[in-house]
């Protein structure tokens, strides 16, 4: 499944990132790395973007971007 | 015809910047009071609605003339003069603050 | 004195700017980096024989070469002239901050680590062995609590010490494990003679596939091709062997190394809970509460700044008014039949500058509240809540605030709106926001709408006002969408990946620094440029002036006016006090200054004081001004008032004539072939032009162009006698609603975009759009025989449908992020 499909307050592990260039670099810098744990905090009131926790940071990203990150539950 | 003047005046009143509506009144000492109105950026207040209120009731009304002045007869008792150029652009002066 | 150049780096939200304020003690210089619109803050201080210059670089999460901020930061650090970097680290979030530190270590520059927010970290139960960390990184570490000025002297001391010491402060702490030997292979190939950057750094960046470094290598190395070919081979080999791309491996190693350091220097770590922030967020970002809370915050902001700030201007305005009269009083006095050019110019300039200074109370409150919101950390949350709505129109969650300030409802102000776009990350959305702000509902247009509505739409005033003030929002959204798909296509767009930082309690000092920064920017840029523009406009309106024949005609009228006056008072017992021209002139000026002095007084004592002062100046003039029961003086007073009225009318006529003959007047006439389709004649055009440009009481003047002095006290009854129909009024209103609010806004756009090209674009497209809309309304309305209200309602529905349709067009694809 992709990152946007994690249930709220559940933790998953990043499996694969399908992005290039700036998006990829930005994701790396924010701690989205294969093998890292990621937790879904909440969806925005209008249900896009989403807020996730990775490496103790709370980060918001659009669903469109979240779709490029494959995750699995532990 | 005056309508046209009003219209064009209005265009110019709308000129730039956050202008504060300003009005000052002057007791002519002969039973009449003249109020000059306009905007802080120098725009004239010509054509702006004026009214005198006593106990929250309009007792007389008119428009600022082309010199941006409005002269009225001093009413008996307490009153206030209002310069009304729309929401956020209203000035009201109490009669007792207009000293001779 | 020796110079030391220091660069401040750190991640966003790490307290870097408080360290900067602490070091430079608010003596800062703000400029723009060449060619971009990012603030370059610098400051300097002296310490022990050294002049230390500090540059506050933009906060970044990394040093790739994708964003402008990152490029700038990187270039400054790598610059030969930068002696030392001060790396600000947020102790309460060490792991991430160390990730940035790892990248800095690659750059091989002497580094001091400012270990900030140690107090917050302690509260979270975190303690560190800094000696150990110092060993690991080979960088000097200073504990700081910027808000309490703790660690200031130590930083200054260590800057000098690091600069002096012969020891290498370059750390080789970072070892890329499996990849290291590949990195070393490339390093050996790099010929160091002509290169300013370290081999190690170049090599690492090559493995990261950094475009800028690849370019750098091609420029400066003769064996670039050989190196790059070999690099490709090595990268493939590595991926084969370890099943992970080099780029990702490097990032991973940095994080692992950061973890290693963290473990080594942490003592007694309790799990860092974001409990406090999380509690707030569970309310502020709650599915049902988020929007009402956001709305109430925005409403409060608007109410306090625009509404109360506006009320404050009634208190501050007399000060500006006094300033104007004082300045003007230094210029030559008015003549009976004219006002000297130089005095006119002084009045004009003071009006222009005052118009802008009048904003200050509003701005002060606004900037203060914004600084609080910013420092608390609410801004990114605002973007998070509303992004979905805005993204449909090529805007961004971060566009919320600028658009609200510019007047989503009731009327705002475009200047702070444009200013608020500064911090936006997505450059494309930033441009789109900035360019649509002029379409929003500016507060200063309200009196204009009120006047027209009162005249034409007495019955439907509330409905019309609502339609006017909301139609512009939809126009703005549509325009933004169109711009994003066309002219802004090439602009850089960034993925919406934003940190939602923990909430902070802001420091008053930090807030005031921000407020004064902005106020200062406004005063410096806007007021000075507007003053220059005002000079140009003055010339445009004053010259070439009136024709000889007209001048003669007006002179005769003035002579006539004076002789009527003299005829009336000839037999008066006070005649001798006014029988000379100079006396009359003196009396006119006496009368006017006395009136203006008395106008703003409400206290009896003050009034008495002014009266006795003017009595002393000239007892007779005073008597004519306030004749009380003196019959003879009363006659003079009456005749004089008549003269003044005629004089004013003549001045108006002169001014109208001047405007008609001026460059501005010619422009107005020039556009008639086009504007006639919207029902505007040349006078209206001139009025539009001068309403944007000229701000002074030429209002009634233009009215006099219509050669009418008839007065009718009730506006409602005039509507019937006008050559303008309600439909024409709607065309005028729509045109006015869409034209840019003021020069100050335009200048602000120039300041933010750093380009006149965009400024002119922002100025001209709304005018074209406004005119087209006006023509559309007028033509279609005339053809279908619509009433004014009908035309407005249909136009509204039309705009709304277009907005809806445009929102359905997708505006970007992932492939855009290259």
mmCIF file of N, CA, C and O in Angstrom, chain B residues 1-22 24-26 28 34 36 40-42 44 47 63 65-67 69 85-89 97 99-100, chain C residues 310 313 317 355 358-359 443-444 446-448 450-452 455-456 595 598-600 602 626 645 648 652 687 691 695-700 702 706 708-710 713 718-719 722-723 736 742:
data_model
loop_
_atom_site.group_PDB
_atom_site.id
_atom_site.type_symbol
_atom_site.label_atom_id
_atom_site.label_comp_id
_atom_site.label_asym_id
_atom_site.label_seq_id
_atom_site.Cartn_x
_atom_site.Cartn_y
_atom_site.Cartn_z
ATOM 1 N N UNK B 1 -27.469 66.365 -14.031
ATOM 2 C CA UNK B 1 -26.113 66.838 -14.278
ATOM 3 C C UNK B 1 -25.239 66.667 -13.045
ATOM 4 O O UNK B 1 -24.103 66.228 -13.109
ATOM 5 N N UNK B 2 -25.837 67.022 -11.934
ATOM 6 C CA UNK B 2 -25.066 66.901 -10.695
ATOM 7 C C UNK B 2 -24.690 65.442 -10.465
ATOM 8 O O UNK B 2 -23.686 65.130 -9.860
ATOM 9 N N UNK B 3 -25.546 64.595 -10.993
ATOM 10 C CA UNK B 3 -25.303 63.180 -10.877
ATOM 11 C C UNK B 3 -23.943 62.803 -11.447
ATOM 12 O O UNK B 3 -23.193 62.026 -10.904
ATOM 13 N N UNK B 4 -23.665 63.423 -12.584
ATOM 14 C CA UNK B 4 -22.391 63.150 -13.240
ATOM 15 C C UNK B 4 -21.226 63.593 -12.371
ATOM 16 O O UNK B 4 -20.223 62.910 -12.247
ATOM 17 N N UNK B 5 -21.422 64.769 -11.818
ATOM 18 C CA UNK B 5 -20.365 65.287 -10.953
ATOM 19 C C UNK B 5 -20.127 64.296 -9.828
ATOM 20 O O UNK B 5 -19.002 63.932 -9.514
ATOM 21 N N UNK B 6 -21.242 63.848 -9.285
ATOM 22 C CA UNK B 6 -21.165 62.928 -8.169
ATOM 23 C C UNK B 6 -20.390 61.679 -8.560
ATOM 24 O O UNK B 6 -19.521 61.203 -7.858
ATOM 25 N N UNK B 7 -20.712 61.212 -9.735
ATOM 26 C CA UNK B 7 -20.102 59.989 -10.211
ATOM 27 C C UNK B 7 -18.594 60.150 -10.334
ATOM 28 O O UNK B 7 -17.816 59.342 -9.857
ATOM 29 N N UNK B 8 -18.219 61.217 -10.982
ATOM 30 C CA UNK B 8 -16.795 61.459 -11.197
ATOM 31 C C UNK B 8 -16.108 61.727 -9.868
ATOM 32 O O UNK B 8 -15.019 61.248 -9.600
ATOM 33 N N UNK B 9 -16.809 62.466 -9.029
ATOM 34 C CA UNK B 9 -16.259 62.710 -7.697
ATOM 35 C C UNK B 9 -15.978 61.383 -7.034
ATOM 36 O O UNK B 9 -14.916 61.155 -6.487
ATOM 37 N N UNK B 10 -16.956 60.528 -7.141
ATOM 38 C CA UNK B 10 -16.841 59.232 -6.493
ATOM 39 C C UNK B 10 -15.604 58.501 -6.980
ATOM 40 O O UNK B 10 -14.873 57.902 -6.209
ATOM 41 N N UNK B 11 -15.366 58.595 -8.270
ATOM 42 C CA UNK B 11 -14.191 57.916 -8.825
ATOM 43 C C UNK B 11 -12.935 58.415 -8.156
ATOM 44 O O UNK B 11 -12.025 57.673 -7.865
ATOM 45 N N UNK B 12 -12.922 59.699 -7.938
ATOM 46 C CA UNK B 12 -11.697 60.255 -7.382
ATOM 47 C C UNK B 12 -11.592 59.996 -5.899
ATOM 48 O O UNK B 12 -10.512 59.834 -5.366
ATOM 49 N N UNK B 13 -12.737 59.960 -5.252
ATOM 50 C CA UNK B 13 -12.715 59.633 -3.829
ATOM 51 C C UNK B 13 -12.086 58.269 -3.645
ATOM 52 O O UNK B 13 -11.383 58.001 -2.693
ATOM 53 N N UNK B 14 -12.327 57.425 -4.632
ATOM 54 C CA UNK B 14 -11.859 56.055 -4.497
ATOM 55 C C UNK B 14 -10.361 55.954 -4.651
ATOM 56 O O UNK B 14 -9.815 54.874 -4.666
ATOM 57 N N UNK B 15 -9.719 57.077 -4.793
ATOM 58 C CA UNK B 15 -8.287 57.032 -5.083
ATOM 59 C C UNK B 15 -7.532 56.239 -4.030
ATOM 60 O O UNK B 15 -8.052 55.930 -2.980
ATOM 61 N N UNK B 16 -6.289 56.000 -4.353
ATOM 62 C CA UNK B 16 -5.504 55.001 -3.648
ATOM 63 C C UNK B 16 -5.400 55.164 -2.147
ATOM 64 O O UNK B 16 -5.772 56.174 -1.599
ATOM 65 N N UNK B 17 -4.865 54.128 -1.566
ATOM 66 C CA UNK B 17 -4.414 54.090 -0.178
ATOM 67 C C UNK B 17 -5.513 54.088 0.862
ATOM 68 O O UNK B 17 -6.631 54.477 0.643
ATOM 69 N N UNK B 18 -5.103 53.635 2.031
ATOM 70 C CA UNK B 18 -6.058 53.507 3.128
ATOM 71 C C UNK B 18 -6.389 54.897 3.588
ATOM 72 O O UNK B 18 -5.692 55.460 4.404
ATOM 73 N N UNK B 19 -7.398 55.474 3.038
ATOM 74 C CA UNK B 19 -7.631 56.809 3.551
ATOM 75 C C UNK B 19 -8.621 56.822 4.677
ATOM 76 O O UNK B 19 -9.658 56.205 4.648
ATOM 77 N N UNK B 20 -8.225 57.540 5.669
ATOM 78 C CA UNK B 20 -9.090 57.770 6.797
ATOM 79 C C UNK B 20 -10.050 58.875 6.398
ATOM 80 O O UNK B 20 -9.639 59.870 5.821
ATOM 81 N N UNK B 21 -11.313 58.693 6.728
ATOM 82 C CA UNK B 21 -12.251 59.779 6.500
ATOM 83 C C UNK B 21 -11.992 60.826 7.577
ATOM 84 O O UNK B 21 -11.793 60.501 8.732
ATOM 85 N N UNK B 22 -11.950 62.071 7.166
ATOM 86 C CA UNK B 22 -11.694 63.134 8.138
ATOM 87 C C UNK B 22 -12.779 64.180 8.047
ATOM 88 O O UNK B 22 -13.242 64.516 6.955
ATOM 89 N N UNK B 24 -13.817 68.003 10.067
ATOM 90 C CA UNK B 24 -13.649 68.951 11.153
ATOM 91 C C UNK B 24 -14.733 70.002 11.025
ATOM 92 O O UNK B 24 -15.146 70.338 9.911
ATOM 93 N N UNK B 25 -15.206 70.475 12.159
ATOM 94 C CA UNK B 25 -16.304 71.418 12.129
ATOM 95 C C UNK B 25 -15.901 72.721 12.795
ATOM 96 O O UNK B 25 -15.032 72.753 13.663
ATOM 97 N N UNK B 26 -16.546 73.765 12.374
ATOM 98 C CA UNK B 26 -16.170 75.097 12.801
ATOM 99 C C UNK B 26 -17.440 75.883 13.072
ATOM 100 O O UNK B 26 -18.316 75.964 12.205
ATOM 101 N N UNK B 28 -19.392 78.993 13.139
ATOM 102 C CA UNK B 28 -19.205 80.290 12.501
ATOM 103 C C UNK B 28 -19.569 81.455 13.428
ATOM 104 O O UNK B 28 -19.345 82.614 13.093
ATOM 105 N N UNK B 34 -20.091 75.044 10.049
ATOM 106 C CA UNK B 34 -19.609 74.527 8.781
ATOM 107 C C UNK B 34 -18.686 73.352 9.054
ATOM 108 O O UNK B 34 -17.791 73.458 9.888
ATOM 109 N N UNK B 36 -16.049 70.652 7.286
ATOM 110 C CA UNK B 36 -15.279 70.307 6.096
ATOM 111 C C UNK B 36 -14.938 68.836 6.210
ATOM 112 O O UNK B 36 -14.504 68.395 7.255
ATOM 113 N N UNK B 40 -7.905 61.394 4.280
ATOM 114 C CA UNK B 40 -6.569 61.733 4.755
ATOM 115 C C UNK B 40 -5.542 61.870 3.635
ATOM 116 O O UNK B 40 -4.502 62.448 3.822
ATOM 117 N N UNK B 41 -5.856 61.342 2.468
ATOM 118 C CA UNK B 41 -4.878 61.466 1.390
ATOM 119 C C UNK B 41 -5.132 62.714 0.568
ATOM 120 O O UNK B 41 -4.570 62.880 -0.511
ATOM 121 N N UNK B 42 -5.999 63.556 1.064
ATOM 122 C CA UNK B 42 -6.250 64.811 0.364
ATOM 123 C C UNK B 42 -7.440 64.742 -0.571
ATOM 124 O O UNK B 42 -7.820 65.739 -1.169
ATOM 125 N N UNK B 44 -11.117 64.810 -1.891
ATOM 126 C CA UNK B 44 -12.241 65.619 -1.436
ATOM 127 C C UNK B 44 -13.392 64.733 -0.984
ATOM 128 O O UNK B 44 -13.525 63.592 -1.398
ATOM 129 N N UNK B 47 -19.865 65.231 -2.256
ATOM 130 C CA UNK B 47 -20.859 64.223 -2.613
ATOM 131 C C UNK B 47 -21.126 63.201 -1.523
ATOM 132 O O UNK B 47 -22.020 62.381 -1.643
ATOM 133 N N UNK B 63 -25.703 66.639 1.387
ATOM 134 C CA UNK B 63 -24.460 66.127 0.812
ATOM 135 C C UNK B 63 -23.371 67.181 0.961
ATOM 136 O O UNK B 63 -23.655 68.370 0.962
ATOM 137 N N UNK B 65 -20.898 69.688 -0.325
ATOM 138 C CA UNK B 65 -20.904 70.396 -1.608
ATOM 139 C C UNK B 65 -19.566 70.253 -2.321
ATOM 140 O O UNK B 65 -18.658 69.586 -1.830
ATOM 141 N N UNK B 66 -19.450 70.865 -3.457
ATOM 142 C CA UNK B 66 -18.235 70.656 -4.253
ATOM 143 C C UNK B 66 -16.975 71.211 -3.602
ATOM 144 O O UNK B 66 -15.873 70.855 -3.975
ATOM 145 N N UNK B 67 -17.161 72.132 -2.617
ATOM 146 C CA UNK B 67 -16.002 72.578 -1.853
ATOM 147 C C UNK B 67 -15.710 71.634 -0.706
ATOM 148 O O UNK B 67 -14.868 71.908 0.132
ATOM 149 N N UNK B 69 -17.720 71.023 1.688
ATOM 150 C CA UNK B 69 -18.187 71.652 2.918
ATOM 151 C C UNK B 69 -19.667 71.379 3.101
ATOM 152 O O UNK B 69 -20.394 71.124 2.147
ATOM 153 N N UNK B 85 -19.208 57.878 4.552
ATOM 154 C CA UNK B 85 -18.716 57.452 3.234
ATOM 155 C C UNK B 85 -18.669 55.937 3.143
ATOM 156 O O UNK B 85 -17.854 55.364 2.439
ATOM 157 N N UNK B 86 -19.534 55.285 3.903
ATOM 158 C CA UNK B 86 -19.615 53.828 3.812
ATOM 159 C C UNK B 86 -18.899 53.117 4.936
ATOM 160 O O UNK B 86 -18.227 53.739 5.749
ATOM 161 N N UNK B 87 -19.057 51.794 4.926
ATOM 162 C CA UNK B 87 -18.499 50.966 5.988
ATOM 163 C C UNK B 87 -17.029 51.273 6.225
ATOM 164 O O UNK B 87 -16.232 51.272 5.295
ATOM 165 N N UNK B 88 -16.704 51.523 7.467
ATOM 166 C CA UNK B 88 -15.310 51.791 7.789
ATOM 167 C C UNK B 88 -14.871 53.209 7.455
ATOM 168 O O UNK B 88 -13.731 53.559 7.640
ATOM 169 N N UNK B 89 -15.784 54.011 6.949
ATOM 170 C CA UNK B 89 -15.425 55.393 6.628
ATOM 171 C C UNK B 89 -16.487 56.347 7.165
ATOM 172 O O UNK B 89 -17.090 57.099 6.425
ATOM 173 N N UNK B 97 -18.475 69.221 21.128
ATOM 174 C CA UNK B 97 -17.051 69.337 20.820
ATOM 175 C C UNK B 97 -16.757 70.426 19.799
ATOM 176 O O UNK B 97 -15.611 70.731 19.507
ATOM 177 N N UNK B 99 -16.564 73.915 19.431
ATOM 178 C CA UNK B 99 -16.592 75.104 20.293
ATOM 179 C C UNK B 99 -16.570 76.372 19.454
ATOM 180 O O UNK B 99 -16.007 76.408 18.362
ATOM 181 N N UNK B 100 -17.172 77.372 20.028
ATOM 182 C CA UNK B 100 -17.229 78.639 19.295
ATOM 183 C C UNK B 100 -15.896 79.359 19.361
ATOM 184 O O UNK B 100 -15.232 79.329 20.372
ATOM 185 N N UNK C 310 -7.699 51.002 11.780
ATOM 186 C CA UNK C 310 -8.296 52.094 11.043
ATOM 187 C C UNK C 310 -8.834 53.147 11.995
ATOM 188 O O UNK C 310 -8.678 54.342 11.769
ATOM 189 N N UNK C 313 -6.262 55.387 13.202
ATOM 190 C CA UNK C 313 -5.785 56.427 12.284
ATOM 191 C C UNK C 313 -6.495 57.754 12.537
ATOM 192 O O UNK C 313 -5.953 58.805 12.238
ATOM 193 N N UNK C 317 -4.094 60.643 12.626
ATOM 194 C CA UNK C 317 -4.208 61.516 11.472
ATOM 195 C C UNK C 317 -3.916 62.987 11.771
ATOM 196 O O UNK C 317 -3.172 63.632 11.024
ATOM 197 N N UNK C 355 -0.482 60.032 2.880
ATOM 198 C CA UNK C 355 -1.403 58.952 2.535
ATOM 199 C C UNK C 355 -0.790 57.610 2.922
ATOM 200 O O UNK C 355 -1.485 56.692 3.343
ATOM 201 N N UNK C 358 -0.215 57.200 6.817
ATOM 202 C CA UNK C 358 -1.488 56.960 7.467
ATOM 203 C C UNK C 358 -1.733 55.469 7.726
ATOM 204 O O UNK C 358 -2.501 55.105 8.600
ATOM 205 N N UNK C 359 -1.069 54.622 6.945
ATOM 206 C CA UNK C 359 -1.189 53.180 7.120
ATOM 207 C C UNK C 359 -0.539 52.663 8.407
ATOM 208 O O UNK C 359 -0.834 51.576 8.857
ATOM 209 N N UNK C 443 -9.757 48.208 0.936
ATOM 210 C CA UNK C 443 -10.594 49.014 1.834
ATOM 211 C C UNK C 443 -10.866 50.412 1.292
ATOM 212 O O UNK C 443 -11.945 50.965 1.483
ATOM 213 N N UNK C 444 -9.895 50.958 0.590
ATOM 214 C CA UNK C 444 -10.022 52.340 0.133
ATOM 215 C C UNK C 444 -11.047 52.499 -0.986
ATOM 216 O O UNK C 444 -11.429 53.610 -1.327
ATOM 217 N N UNK C 446 -14.032 51.295 -0.792
ATOM 218 C CA UNK C 446 -15.379 51.228 -0.213
ATOM 219 C C UNK C 446 -16.174 52.535 -0.327
ATOM 220 O O UNK C 446 -17.331 52.506 -0.744
ATOM 221 N N UNK C 447 -15.570 53.696 0.002
ATOM 222 C CA UNK C 447 -16.352 54.934 -0.113
ATOM 223 C C UNK C 447 -16.883 55.143 -1.522
ATOM 224 O O UNK C 447 -18.002 55.607 -1.717
ATOM 225 N N UNK C 448 -16.050 54.768 -2.468
ATOM 226 C CA UNK C 448 -16.443 54.915 -3.874
ATOM 227 C C UNK C 448 -17.675 54.070 -4.191
ATOM 228 O O UNK C 448 -18.655 54.562 -4.740
ATOM 229 N N UNK C 450 -19.789 52.928 -2.110
ATOM 230 C CA UNK C 450 -20.917 53.441 -1.334
ATOM 231 C C UNK C 450 -21.602 54.598 -2.043
ATOM 232 O O UNK C 450 -22.825 54.640 -2.150
ATOM 233 N N UNK C 451 -20.794 55.530 -2.534
ATOM 234 C CA UNK C 451 -21.368 56.697 -3.213
ATOM 235 C C UNK C 451 -22.189 56.304 -4.426
ATOM 236 O O UNK C 451 -23.303 56.765 -4.620
ATOM 237 N N UNK C 452 -21.593 55.450 -5.247
ATOM 238 C CA UNK C 452 -22.291 55.056 -6.470
ATOM 239 C C UNK C 452 -23.551 54.260 -6.145
ATOM 240 O O UNK C 452 -24.606 54.490 -6.727
ATOM 241 N N UNK C 455 -26.365 56.320 -5.004
ATOM 242 C CA UNK C 455 -27.001 57.091 -6.061
ATOM 243 C C UNK C 455 -27.894 56.226 -6.958
ATOM 244 O O UNK C 455 -28.962 56.651 -7.369
ATOM 245 N N UNK C 456 -27.450 55.022 -7.255
ATOM 246 C CA UNK C 456 -28.150 54.225 -8.258
ATOM 247 C C UNK C 456 -28.947 53.050 -7.707
ATOM 248 O O UNK C 456 -29.882 52.595 -8.324
ATOM 249 N N UNK C 595 -8.694 79.069 10.537
ATOM 250 C CA UNK C 595 -9.707 78.011 10.442
ATOM 251 C C UNK C 595 -9.077 76.633 10.629
ATOM 252 O O UNK C 595 -9.581 75.812 11.376
ATOM 253 N N UNK C 598 -8.196 76.044 14.185
ATOM 254 C CA UNK C 598 -9.346 75.873 15.059
ATOM 255 C C UNK C 598 -10.118 74.579 14.776
ATOM 256 O O UNK C 598 -10.781 74.036 15.642
ATOM 257 N N UNK C 599 -10.008 74.109 13.565
ATOM 258 C CA UNK C 599 -10.796 72.968 13.128
ATOM 259 C C UNK C 599 -10.678 71.764 14.045
ATOM 260 O O UNK C 599 -11.636 71.087 14.316
ATOM 261 N N UNK C 600 -9.464 71.479 14.497
ATOM 262 C CA UNK C 600 -9.281 70.251 15.264
ATOM 263 C C UNK C 600 -9.372 70.431 16.768
ATOM 264 O O UNK C 600 -9.032 69.540 17.517
ATOM 265 N N UNK C 602 -11.198 70.772 20.296
ATOM 266 C CA UNK C 602 -12.482 70.471 20.919
ATOM 267 C C UNK C 602 -12.558 71.061 22.323
ATOM 268 O O UNK C 602 -13.624 71.103 22.912
ATOM 269 N N UNK C 626 -14.483 86.669 12.975
ATOM 270 C CA UNK C 626 -15.559 86.397 13.938
ATOM 271 C C UNK C 626 -16.220 87.713 14.338
ATOM 272 O O UNK C 626 -15.864 88.317 15.349
ATOM 273 N N UNK C 645 -15.774 81.614 -1.781
ATOM 274 C CA UNK C 645 -16.478 80.567 -2.514
ATOM 275 C C UNK C 645 -16.165 80.667 -4.006
ATOM 276 O O UNK C 645 -15.863 79.677 -4.672
ATOM 277 N N UNK C 648 -12.600 79.565 -4.665
ATOM 278 C CA UNK C 648 -12.485 78.122 -4.714
ATOM 279 C C UNK C 648 -12.968 77.567 -6.057
ATOM 280 O O UNK C 648 -12.348 76.690 -6.642
ATOM 281 N N UNK C 652 -10.868 75.537 -8.842
ATOM 282 C CA UNK C 652 -11.315 74.266 -9.389
ATOM 283 C C UNK C 652 -11.281 74.285 -10.906
ATOM 284 O O UNK C 652 -10.795 73.370 -11.548
ATOM 285 N N UNK C 687 -10.701 60.622 -14.859
ATOM 286 C CA UNK C 687 -10.970 60.390 -13.447
ATOM 287 C C UNK C 687 -10.343 59.078 -12.984
ATOM 288 O O UNK C 687 -9.728 59.009 -11.924
ATOM 289 N N UNK C 691 -7.404 58.849 -10.432
ATOM 290 C CA UNK C 691 -7.743 58.205 -9.167
ATOM 291 C C UNK C 691 -6.682 57.187 -8.795
ATOM 292 O O UNK C 691 -6.417 56.949 -7.637
ATOM 293 N N UNK C 695 -3.638 61.706 -5.897
ATOM 294 C CA UNK C 695 -4.516 61.716 -4.752
ATOM 295 C C UNK C 695 -4.589 63.132 -4.220
ATOM 296 O O UNK C 695 -3.774 63.559 -3.445
ATOM 297 N N UNK C 696 -5.526 63.861 -4.646
ATOM 298 C CA UNK C 696 -5.761 65.128 -3.987
ATOM 299 C C UNK C 696 -7.141 65.610 -4.329
ATOM 300 O O UNK C 696 -7.849 64.997 -5.117
ATOM 301 N N UNK C 697 -7.495 66.696 -3.746
ATOM 302 C CA UNK C 697 -8.895 67.087 -3.794
ATOM 303 C C UNK C 697 -9.295 67.659 -5.137
ATOM 304 O O UNK C 697 -9.903 68.705 -5.218
ATOM 305 N N UNK C 698 -8.926 66.968 -6.178
ATOM 306 C CA UNK C 698 -9.349 67.423 -7.496
ATOM 307 C C UNK C 698 -10.691 66.811 -7.828
ATOM 308 O O UNK C 698 -11.154 66.850 -8.950
ATOM 309 N N UNK C 699 -11.286 66.225 -6.813
ATOM 310 C CA UNK C 699 -12.549 65.530 -7.006
ATOM 311 C C UNK C 699 -13.587 66.400 -7.660
ATOM 312 O O UNK C 699 -14.001 66.190 -8.792
ATOM 313 N N UNK C 700 -13.969 67.416 -6.919
ATOM 314 C CA UNK C 700 -15.028 68.286 -7.415
ATOM 315 C C UNK C 700 -14.543 69.003 -8.662
ATOM 316 O O UNK C 700 -15.334 69.377 -9.518
ATOM 317 N N UNK C 702 -12.903 67.881 -11.265
ATOM 318 C CA UNK C 702 -13.286 67.160 -12.458
ATOM 319 C C UNK C 702 -14.788 67.289 -12.645
ATOM 320 O O UNK C 702 -15.278 67.424 -13.760
ATOM 321 N N UNK C 706 -18.078 69.230 -16.006
ATOM 322 C CA UNK C 706 -19.424 69.042 -16.524
ATOM 323 C C UNK C 706 -20.252 70.325 -16.459
ATOM 324 O O UNK C 706 -21.452 70.302 -16.645
ATOM 325 N N UNK C 708 -21.503 72.390 -14.307
ATOM 326 C CA UNK C 708 -22.759 72.464 -13.592
ATOM 327 C C UNK C 708 -22.474 72.762 -12.143
ATOM 328 O O UNK C 708 -21.574 72.222 -11.556
ATOM 329 N N UNK C 709 -23.246 73.657 -11.600
ATOM 330 C CA UNK C 709 -23.081 73.942 -10.199
ATOM 331 C C UNK C 709 -24.385 73.738 -9.453
ATOM 332 O O UNK C 709 -24.544 74.165 -8.341
ATOM 333 N N UNK C 710 -25.304 73.123 -10.146
ATOM 334 C CA UNK C 710 -26.590 72.875 -9.505
ATOM 335 C C UNK C 710 -26.407 71.864 -8.382
ATOM 336 O O UNK C 710 -25.682 70.889 -8.513
ATOM 337 N N UNK C 713 -29.710 68.160 -2.809
ATOM 338 C CA UNK C 713 -29.265 67.556 -1.565
ATOM 339 C C UNK C 713 -29.571 66.063 -1.445
ATOM 340 O O UNK C 713 -29.001 65.393 -0.610
ATOM 341 N N UNK C 718 -31.414 62.241 -7.959
ATOM 342 C CA UNK C 718 -30.582 62.676 -9.088
ATOM 343 C C UNK C 718 -30.442 61.581 -10.115
ATOM 344 O O UNK C 718 -30.191 61.845 -11.279
ATOM 345 N N UNK C 719 -30.589 60.380 -9.645
ATOM 346 C CA UNK C 719 -30.350 59.258 -10.548
ATOM 347 C C UNK C 719 -31.145 59.407 -11.831
ATOM 348 O O UNK C 719 -30.673 59.043 -12.905
ATOM 349 N N UNK C 722 -29.615 61.780 -14.591
ATOM 350 C CA UNK C 722 -28.249 61.528 -15.025
ATOM 351 C C UNK C 722 -28.213 60.880 -16.400
ATOM 352 O O UNK C 722 -29.113 60.144 -16.773
ATOM 353 N N UNK C 723 -27.154 61.157 -17.122
ATOM 354 C CA UNK C 723 -27.001 60.500 -18.415
ATOM 355 C C UNK C 723 -26.455 59.092 -18.210
ATOM 356 O O UNK C 723 -26.359 58.302 -19.121
ATOM 357 N N UNK C 736 -13.640 49.514 -11.625
ATOM 358 C CA UNK C 736 -12.933 50.038 -10.456
ATOM 359 C C UNK C 736 -12.540 48.902 -9.504
ATOM 360 O O UNK C 736 -11.463 48.913 -8.927
ATOM 361 N N UNK C 742 -3.389 50.643 -5.559
ATOM 362 C CA UNK C 742 -2.573 51.852 -5.411
ATOM 363 C C UNK C 742 -1.136 51.617 -5.817
ATOM 364 O O UNK C 742 -0.687 50.487 -6.000
#
